[in-house]
Every structure is written in C-alpha cells, then in structure tokens.
C-alpha cells in the first residue's frame, strides 16, 4: 500500500519583532504518514538564537551612569547566547526517536497451537521445555482410635543420561539402588532425554521403596545406580539418579487412626493450598520464557500421617508440578507469522492481556511432558511489538542527506513512527559515523 505524507516547512530565518532578542528553536519540519501500518517521519532542526542590538536614541540630557549590576547582567546574557551558539558548533548531536509497530491479537478456544520439545523444534516452531517443583503441606486433625499400617517410602529423584545422545527408556519397576543397598522402583516407564552439548539429559520421576517400613526413609542421595544396566558398563556408569529431598512415608506398625470423612476433608484443604502454590510457579518462569498455569501437570500424593503431641494426627500431602515454559521470542515470532503478512523475517516481543489462560487439548503424562508435542489453546489477547534493529538503522542513516530520512524509514517495517533531530541547524545530513546517531525506542501505547 503506498504511504501518504504531509510536509510543513518553515524557514529557520523567519523572525518576528517580538522574538528578535531571544534565542529560539527553528520551527519543526514534519512528514507524517497516515495509516495504521505506515511510519510517521519528522525532522526537527535546531539553531542558535540571534541577537540584534536595540536602536540608539539621541538624548539632549546627560545620561546617568549604568549600575554595575546592569553591566554584569548584559554580559551574562551575552555569554549565555555565545555559549549556546558555541555548543551547537562544538557539540553537534543527532537523535532519532522511533516507535515500534504493534498489532493486537485476540485468542479463543477455537484456535490451537502445537509446541515441540526444545531439542526437536525448528526456529519457526513454538518450542517448550519444562520446569518442575515439589510442594508439601500439612494440617492437624483429631485421632479416632488406632490402626495397623504398612506403607512404603516414596521420594523424587532426577535421572541423568550421560551415556547417549538418544533417549534411554526405563521400563516400569526399573530398580534404583541407594548406597546402602536399599531398592526403590519407578511405577511407570519413562524416557530419559539424550545428552546434549549443554550436559546430560535429565528427567524427574517418583520412586517407591521395594518394601514397607521406616528403614527406607533415607536422606537425599548423591547417587543411585540402576542394577539392571550392569551388563553394559558404559550405560551403567552413564545412567544414574540423584535425590535432593529425603525419602519419606515408610511405616510399619500401629498409629492413631483418622475417620475417613475427616481425612478426606483434611486432604482436600491441604491440596487446595498446594494447588495455589503450583499456579504461582508460572510467575517464576525463567527470564525470556512464558508460562500458563492452566497447562501445568499436577499430581498429588498422600504421605504417611504422623502423630502429634496431645493425640492429634498430622496429615501430609505432596504435589509434584511439571510446568511447560515457552521460549518468548519463538512464541512471538510464530504468532506474528500466523496473523501478519509484515511479520515475515521480523523479530518481535509479545505482551499478554491480564487473565489470559491456557488449556491443554490433550493431557500429557508426567513422564511425557517435555518429550512429546504439546497441543493447547489460549483465551484472551496479546500485543505483538516489533523489534527495531537499531544498529541497522544507524548504519542506513549514516552520511545520508536529511531528504533521505523518509525513504530510509520506509524500508524498516518494524518502525511505526520516527522523529529525527539534527543540530546545528545548518547541518543538512546525518553524521558519517553511525555511533554519533542516537536511537531512542519509545514505548508503544498499551492496549490492555
């Protein structure tokens, strides 16, 4: 679409009697672009003030001597005027204020997106990784008799793959052996990601003690080996696990009982608090990442109750949270290319409206999160903000005549509006050195 411009030019030498003694800025010359996707371009010129001595009037009477203060005042004004003129000559400056192009994008449940695991996504795809965390909480309830209990300890471990750049599959009931020989098992099959240049592949899983009893309530373990891999020495040494939290819940014996209705109510209360903590995990996503609480995978686990002084029972609950996080730059680029023809080859940021929500179209199991594509939809709106290549802009302007400002800005689709200011007023071109052109990025209006 052709761009339309309006240019108003006033000569810097036009003066009026009223402002003849005052230093002033030359009137602004502007070229404005009308249209939502066109750039507004404006040039500002600055000149030194001019000073014309007042006319001399003939007097017939002797003139009284001027006071010393009048002389000093006149000298001071003269110095200010001369200083301003000298500053323009000795310290010329050029600045360009630019406002980036923006576009608002509405979302609804009818539009779905597919994100791919970090290692398998191409630059034009939405890619994601996962952050995980374990939360625990508890509450005290009244006891109701005594019960005989046999329970297995549980814990969370991180499995490492230093053996291969390909995923390693661990089948259900794979054994993990602690330093003291006790065995723990995984309840379902998992794929441990392959190693990369950045380090070993990792995945966090929950393990259960092989037997009941509190002897399995171990402190964090520096290394757990996998006995089933001993036949392959390299794999046995390269695939292992670590735990950063103790194994808990193992018990065998009698303990205070809790009425089922009381137990259910207590667990519901505690899990509600844990769910709130899990949702807040989205606000702590790594810098440069985006997270939506509605996409988190949360699994709850009831830990063994403990007896409290006075006959009460403390009910313990644990929540394991796996939250997908998206690379913000790739997310914005993918959305921009889907909704705007001018987004091709452009980089941009994305800002979401308050209360935006994400909903997973298909639920991934705990071990599948981060390993398989994630399909989801969004409800709300976002603002795409084009990134301006300031280095390319200064290089394009360096040494160019001021008349070239408009067509140069036309070649930068990321620029919505631009204003250039060149001093001194007689300078008709931009500096030869790009470093002497200062680009000021203006924050675009917020639509939400």
XYZ file of C-alpha atoms in Angstrom:
448
model
C 0.000 0.000 0.000
C 1.556 3.420 -0.894
C 2.297 5.675 2.042
C 0.888 9.249 2.152
C 2.845 12.077 3.730
C 2.209 15.747 4.641
C 5.174 18.140 4.878
C 5.139 21.546 6.646
C 8.315 23.569 6.267
C 9.074 26.948 7.813
C 12.354 28.685 7.079
C 14.624 28.957 10.104
C 15.345 32.572 9.076
C 11.727 33.805 9.532
C 11.551 36.100 12.558
C 9.180 38.433 14.268
C 9.938 41.617 16.169
C 8.638 40.116 19.388
C 11.234 37.308 19.483
C 14.200 39.066 17.900
C 16.162 39.281 21.168
C 15.513 35.727 22.328
C 17.372 32.559 21.254
C 14.849 30.151 19.812
C 14.453 26.779 18.138
C 13.709 26.721 14.451
C 10.171 25.617 13.569
C 9.666 21.930 13.000
C 9.567 20.342 9.547
C 7.440 17.226 9.595
C 6.481 14.419 7.240
C 3.631 12.355 8.637
C 2.387 9.028 7.376
C -1.308 8.396 7.686
C -2.369 4.765 8.186
C -2.181 2.040 10.801
C 0.792 0.240 9.217
C 2.729 3.275 7.917
C 5.575 5.178 9.522
C 5.325 8.762 10.709
C 8.527 10.671 9.938
C 9.511 14.018 11.374
C 12.683 16.115 11.168
C 13.473 18.736 13.794
C 16.063 21.450 13.219
C 17.731 23.469 15.964
C 19.626 26.754 15.516
C 21.403 29.214 17.762
C 19.494 32.292 18.844
C 20.102 35.627 17.229
C 20.643 38.939 18.973
C 20.162 42.396 17.432
C 21.257 45.427 19.452
C 18.481 47.852 20.316
C 18.251 51.118 18.331
C 20.148 54.134 19.662
C 18.027 57.114 20.713
C 19.534 60.638 20.774
C 19.241 62.320 24.148
C 19.580 66.067 24.972
C 20.221 65.442 28.632
C 23.222 63.830 30.184
C 22.556 60.080 30.699
C 23.071 58.705 34.195
C 25.729 56.016 34.638
C 24.532 52.433 34.482
C 24.789 50.426 37.657
C 27.367 47.647 37.889
C 24.582 45.084 38.108
C 23.214 46.153 34.731
C 26.599 45.717 33.117
C 27.069 42.261 34.642
C 23.550 41.223 33.581
C 24.157 42.258 29.993
C 27.481 40.450 29.990
C 25.879 37.328 31.404
C 23.141 37.266 28.764
C 25.750 37.696 26.041
C 27.791 34.806 27.416
C 24.729 32.535 27.510
C 23.918 33.332 23.889
C 27.515 32.867 22.778
C 27.794 29.674 24.813
C 24.675 28.224 23.208
C 25.967 29.007 19.740
C 29.376 27.513 20.574
C 27.774 24.350 21.961
C 25.881 23.797 18.715
C 29.104 24.153 16.739
C 31.425 22.197 19.019
C 28.957 19.548 20.214
C 26.526 18.717 17.397
C 24.008 15.972 18.135
C 21.682 13.761 16.156
C 18.926 11.655 17.676
C 16.118 9.592 16.189
C 13.066 8.723 18.299
C 11.270 5.654 16.934
C 8.067 3.914 17.996
C 7.790 0.218 17.050
C 4.941 -1.241 15.028
C 2.373 -3.195 17.078
C -0.615 -5.444 16.487
C -3.254 -6.791 18.881
C -4.107 -10.490 18.505
C -7.275 -11.967 20.088
C -7.327 -15.643 21.118
C -10.205 -18.063 21.677
C -10.595 -21.768 22.289
C -11.172 -22.462 18.591
C -7.525 -21.716 17.760
C -4.989 -24.324 18.859
C -1.214 -24.243 18.922
C 1.344 -27.020 18.914
C 4.586 -26.647 20.828
C 7.502 -29.009 20.345
C 10.162 -30.124 22.842
C 13.186 -27.842 22.898
C 15.528 -30.265 21.168
C 13.203 -31.148 18.282
C 11.754 -27.730 17.342
C 12.901 -25.740 14.297
C 13.416 -21.941 14.552
C 9.915 -21.200 13.197
C 8.135 -23.547 15.620
C 6.847 -22.835 19.110
C 9.235 -24.693 21.380
C 8.942 -25.552 25.036
C 10.850 -27.011 27.950
C 9.661 -27.868 31.449
C 10.298 -26.672 34.977
C 9.328 -28.888 37.876
C 8.950 -28.458 41.590
C 7.638 -30.399 44.557
C 5.473 -28.736 47.222
C 4.439 -30.169 50.571
C 1.873 -29.033 53.131
C 0.048 -30.491 56.111
C -2.703 -29.994 58.676
C -3.556 -31.490 62.077
C -6.810 -33.399 62.751
C -8.211 -35.326 65.706
C -7.387 -39.037 66.063
C -10.059 -41.716 66.174
C -8.621 -44.959 67.559
C -5.578 -46.981 66.471
C -4.852 -48.674 63.126
C -2.282 -51.164 61.825
C -0.401 -49.726 58.832
C 2.219 -50.993 56.362
C 3.346 -48.310 53.909
C 6.251 -47.853 51.513
C 8.512 -44.805 51.463
C 8.470 -42.596 48.375
C 10.717 -39.905 47.003
C 11.530 -37.828 43.946
C 14.755 -38.453 42.017
C 16.351 -36.884 38.961
C 17.573 -39.418 36.392
C 20.638 -38.457 34.323
C 21.655 -39.736 30.894
C 25.356 -39.197 30.211
C 25.520 -42.372 28.159
C 23.872 -41.437 24.854
C 22.550 -38.529 22.826
C 19.464 -40.681 22.243
C 16.706 -41.123 24.859
C 17.070 -44.122 27.182
C 13.835 -45.932 28.054
C 13.394 -47.223 31.594
C 10.551 -49.719 31.903
C 8.033 -49.950 34.736
C 9.541 -51.229 38.026
C 13.115 -50.359 36.982
C 15.259 -50.631 40.132
C 17.259 -47.781 41.677
C 19.745 -48.787 44.362
C 20.854 -46.478 47.176
C 24.384 -46.521 48.602
C 23.245 -48.779 51.498
C 21.764 -51.322 49.088
C 18.055 -50.485 49.551
C 15.995 -50.714 46.356
C 13.413 -48.261 45.002
C 11.340 -48.661 41.831
C 9.525 -46.451 39.317
C 5.768 -47.078 38.904
C 5.682 -46.430 35.123
C 8.003 -46.430 32.120
C 9.898 -43.205 31.320
C 12.249 -41.974 28.585
C 15.357 -40.198 29.842
C 16.314 -37.481 27.276
C 19.623 -37.838 25.458
C 22.668 -35.807 26.382
C 23.497 -32.561 24.569
C 26.434 -30.190 24.343
C 24.991 -28.402 27.364
C 25.107 -31.518 29.543
C 23.344 -34.807 30.303
C 19.670 -35.364 29.590
C 17.526 -35.348 32.729
C 14.037 -36.214 33.895
C 12.440 -36.138 37.321
C 10.499 -39.210 38.475
C 8.887 -40.550 41.653
C 10.188 -43.812 43.091
C 8.707 -46.184 45.671
C 10.523 -48.321 48.221
C 10.749 -52.012 47.423
C 9.447 -52.913 50.919
C 7.409 -51.277 53.684
C 8.932 -49.788 56.805
C 10.659 -46.678 58.029
C 14.134 -48.044 57.185
C 13.551 -46.739 53.638
C 13.095 -43.153 54.865
C 16.568 -42.132 53.689
C 18.134 -38.672 53.446
C 18.969 -37.188 49.991
C 21.216 -39.487 47.957
C 24.219 -38.316 45.952
C 23.865 -41.238 43.552
C 21.505 -44.147 42.945
C 22.615 -46.774 40.460
C 20.488 -48.958 38.174
C 21.405 -52.630 38.814
C 19.645 -53.744 35.636
C 22.247 -51.942 33.492
C 25.309 -53.707 34.955
C 25.671 -55.877 31.880
C 26.542 -52.763 29.865
C 29.306 -50.994 31.755
C 29.123 -47.677 29.851
C 25.378 -47.459 30.303
C 25.601 -48.485 33.966
C 28.080 -45.658 34.613
C 26.314 -43.117 32.420
C 22.686 -43.559 33.554
C 22.074 -42.866 37.234
C 19.898 -40.837 39.597
C 20.211 -38.316 42.419
C 17.770 -37.087 45.047
C 17.750 -33.640 46.643
C 14.937 -34.369 49.122
C 14.596 -37.206 51.644
C 12.552 -40.342 51.032
C 9.539 -40.317 53.375
C 6.363 -42.179 54.229
C 7.766 -45.589 55.053
C 5.974 -47.112 58.062
C 5.055 -50.457 59.514
C 3.153 -50.732 62.793
C 0.301 -49.149 64.710
C -0.586 -45.463 64.708
C -3.557 -43.202 65.534
C -6.423 -43.581 63.077
C -8.459 -40.795 61.451
C -12.127 -41.063 60.462
C -12.479 -41.300 56.655
C -14.645 -38.161 56.368
C -12.178 -36.172 58.470
C -9.270 -37.489 56.437
C -10.925 -36.579 53.111
C -11.748 -33.059 54.290
C -8.200 -32.505 55.547
C -6.646 -33.748 52.310
C -8.948 -31.517 50.231
C -7.968 -28.489 52.295
C -4.237 -29.161 52.009
C -4.384 -29.934 48.292
C -6.218 -26.670 47.691
C -3.293 -24.792 49.201
C -0.815 -26.865 47.209
C -2.692 -26.105 44.000
C -2.366 -22.362 44.677
C 1.388 -22.781 45.109
C 1.559 -24.752 41.865
C -0.254 -21.993 39.951
C 2.217 -19.424 41.256
C 5.037 -21.417 39.680
C 4.121 -19.804 36.347
C 5.123 -16.397 37.711
C 8.656 -17.663 38.361
C 9.335 -18.870 34.815
C 12.932 -18.264 33.700
C 13.716 -14.916 32.075
C 12.802 -14.925 28.390
C 10.148 -17.614 28.933
C 6.341 -17.663 29.051
C 4.227 -19.985 31.207
C 0.477 -20.518 31.541
C -0.717 -22.076 34.850
C -3.555 -23.951 33.140
C -1.046 -26.100 31.243
C 0.718 -27.407 34.357
C 0.629 -31.114 35.127
C -0.023 -31.523 38.874
C -0.024 -34.852 40.664
C -0.868 -35.206 44.366
C 0.434 -37.805 46.768
C -0.679 -38.567 50.319
C 2.258 -39.081 52.655
C 2.208 -41.028 55.873
C 0.389 -39.273 58.761
C 2.445 -38.510 61.857
C 1.362 -38.428 65.488
C 1.213 -35.046 67.165
C 1.591 -34.324 70.896
C -1.790 -34.403 72.599
C -3.243 -37.187 70.457
C -3.685 -35.345 67.156
C -2.614 -36.619 63.739
C -0.812 -34.519 61.106
C -1.973 -35.192 57.549
C 0.797 -34.695 54.957
C 0.255 -34.090 51.240
C 2.723 -33.595 48.384
C 2.209 -32.014 44.953
C 4.592 -32.696 42.058
C 4.277 -29.966 39.429
C 5.615 -30.024 35.870
C 5.091 -26.706 34.086
C 5.719 -26.211 30.341
C 7.538 -22.964 29.572
C 7.840 -21.459 26.107
C 10.701 -19.502 24.578
C 9.195 -15.990 24.365
C 10.956 -14.962 21.143
C 9.947 -18.094 19.224
C 6.408 -17.875 20.599
C 6.011 -14.257 19.459
C 7.504 -14.950 16.029
C 5.229 -17.945 15.434
C 2.132 -15.956 16.435
C 3.213 -12.963 14.343
C 3.768 -15.009 11.204
C 0.344 -16.591 11.651
C -1.537 -13.274 11.833
C 0.521 -10.655 9.947
C 1.983 -10.592 6.452
C 4.515 -7.946 7.561
C 5.949 -10.281 10.209
C 7.991 -12.319 7.737
C 11.652 -12.100 8.693
C 10.888 -9.820 11.653
C 11.628 -10.330 15.337
C 9.117 -9.267 17.949
C 8.056 -9.416 21.570
C 4.651 -10.416 22.913
C 2.652 -8.966 25.813
C -0.445 -10.704 27.143
C -3.650 -9.229 28.496
C -4.378 -9.724 32.208
C -6.109 -13.003 32.974
C -5.067 -14.835 29.815
C -5.448 -18.587 30.259
C -4.097 -21.700 28.569
C -5.845 -25.045 28.213
C -4.190 -28.281 27.106
C -6.045 -30.030 24.279
C -4.509 -33.371 25.244
C -3.082 -34.217 28.654
C 0.484 -35.484 28.683
C 1.567 -37.895 31.391
C 4.147 -36.749 33.890
C 6.963 -38.527 32.031
C 5.747 -37.323 28.611
C 5.871 -33.629 29.416
C 8.922 -32.236 27.670
C 9.235 -35.338 25.489
C 6.202 -35.079 23.209
C 4.436 -32.232 21.336
C 2.001 -30.224 23.427
C -1.276 -29.075 21.850
C -3.065 -26.207 23.616
C -5.334 -23.186 23.169
C -5.424 -19.708 24.695
C -8.234 -17.411 25.821
C -7.562 -13.681 25.998
C -5.481 -11.304 23.866
C -1.889 -10.319 23.209
C 0.015 -7.380 21.758
C 2.828 -8.098 19.312
C 5.622 -5.500 19.403
C 8.080 -5.487 16.506
C 11.780 -5.285 17.417
C 13.703 -2.460 15.732
C 17.245 -3.202 14.570
C 18.843 -0.007 15.864
C 22.285 -0.888 14.525
C 20.953 -1.396 11.011
C 19.002 1.862 11.257
C 22.013 3.966 12.293
C 24.112 2.422 9.534
C 21.386 3.167 6.984
C 21.185 6.812 8.077
C 24.926 7.487 8.452
C 26.128 10.117 5.983
C 22.747 10.420 4.247
C 21.114 13.729 3.339
C 18.183 14.736 5.507
C 15.907 14.366 2.476
C 16.647 10.616 2.580
C 15.153 10.186 6.063
C 11.656 9.405 4.787
C 12.570 6.671 2.254
C 15.063 5.082 4.674
C 12.414 4.774 7.400
C 10.066 3.323 4.778
C 12.481 0.409 4.486
C 12.068 -0.532 8.157
C 8.632 -2.182 8.593
C 9.264 -2.519 12.337
C 9.071 1.296 12.672
C 5.601 2.787 13.149
C 6.705 6.380 13.764
C 10.062 8.178 13.641
C 11.297 11.688 14.503
C 14.824 12.900 13.739
C 16.563 15.837 15.389
C 19.780 17.245 13.864
C 21.890 20.078 15.283
C 23.274 22.603 14.388
C 20.589 23.998 12.123
C 22.858 24.353 9.102
C 23.777 20.659 9.136
C 21.945 19.105 6.181
C 22.934 15.477 6.614
C 23.294 12.783 9.225
C 26.758 12.157 10.751
C 29.107 9.880 8.838
C 29.805 7.879 11.997
C 26.802 5.654 12.936
C 27.898 5.799 16.587
C 27.046 9.519 16.615
C 23.386 8.813 15.804
C 21.400 8.067 18.966
C 18.320 5.856 18.547
C 15.651 6.262 21.248
C 12.995 3.495 21.365
C 9.632 4.860 22.503
C 7.283 2.529 24.367
C 4.158 1.938 22.254
C 0.667 2.551 23.698
C -0.670 -0.248 25.903
C -3.963 -1.707 24.605
C -4.948 -3.557 27.783
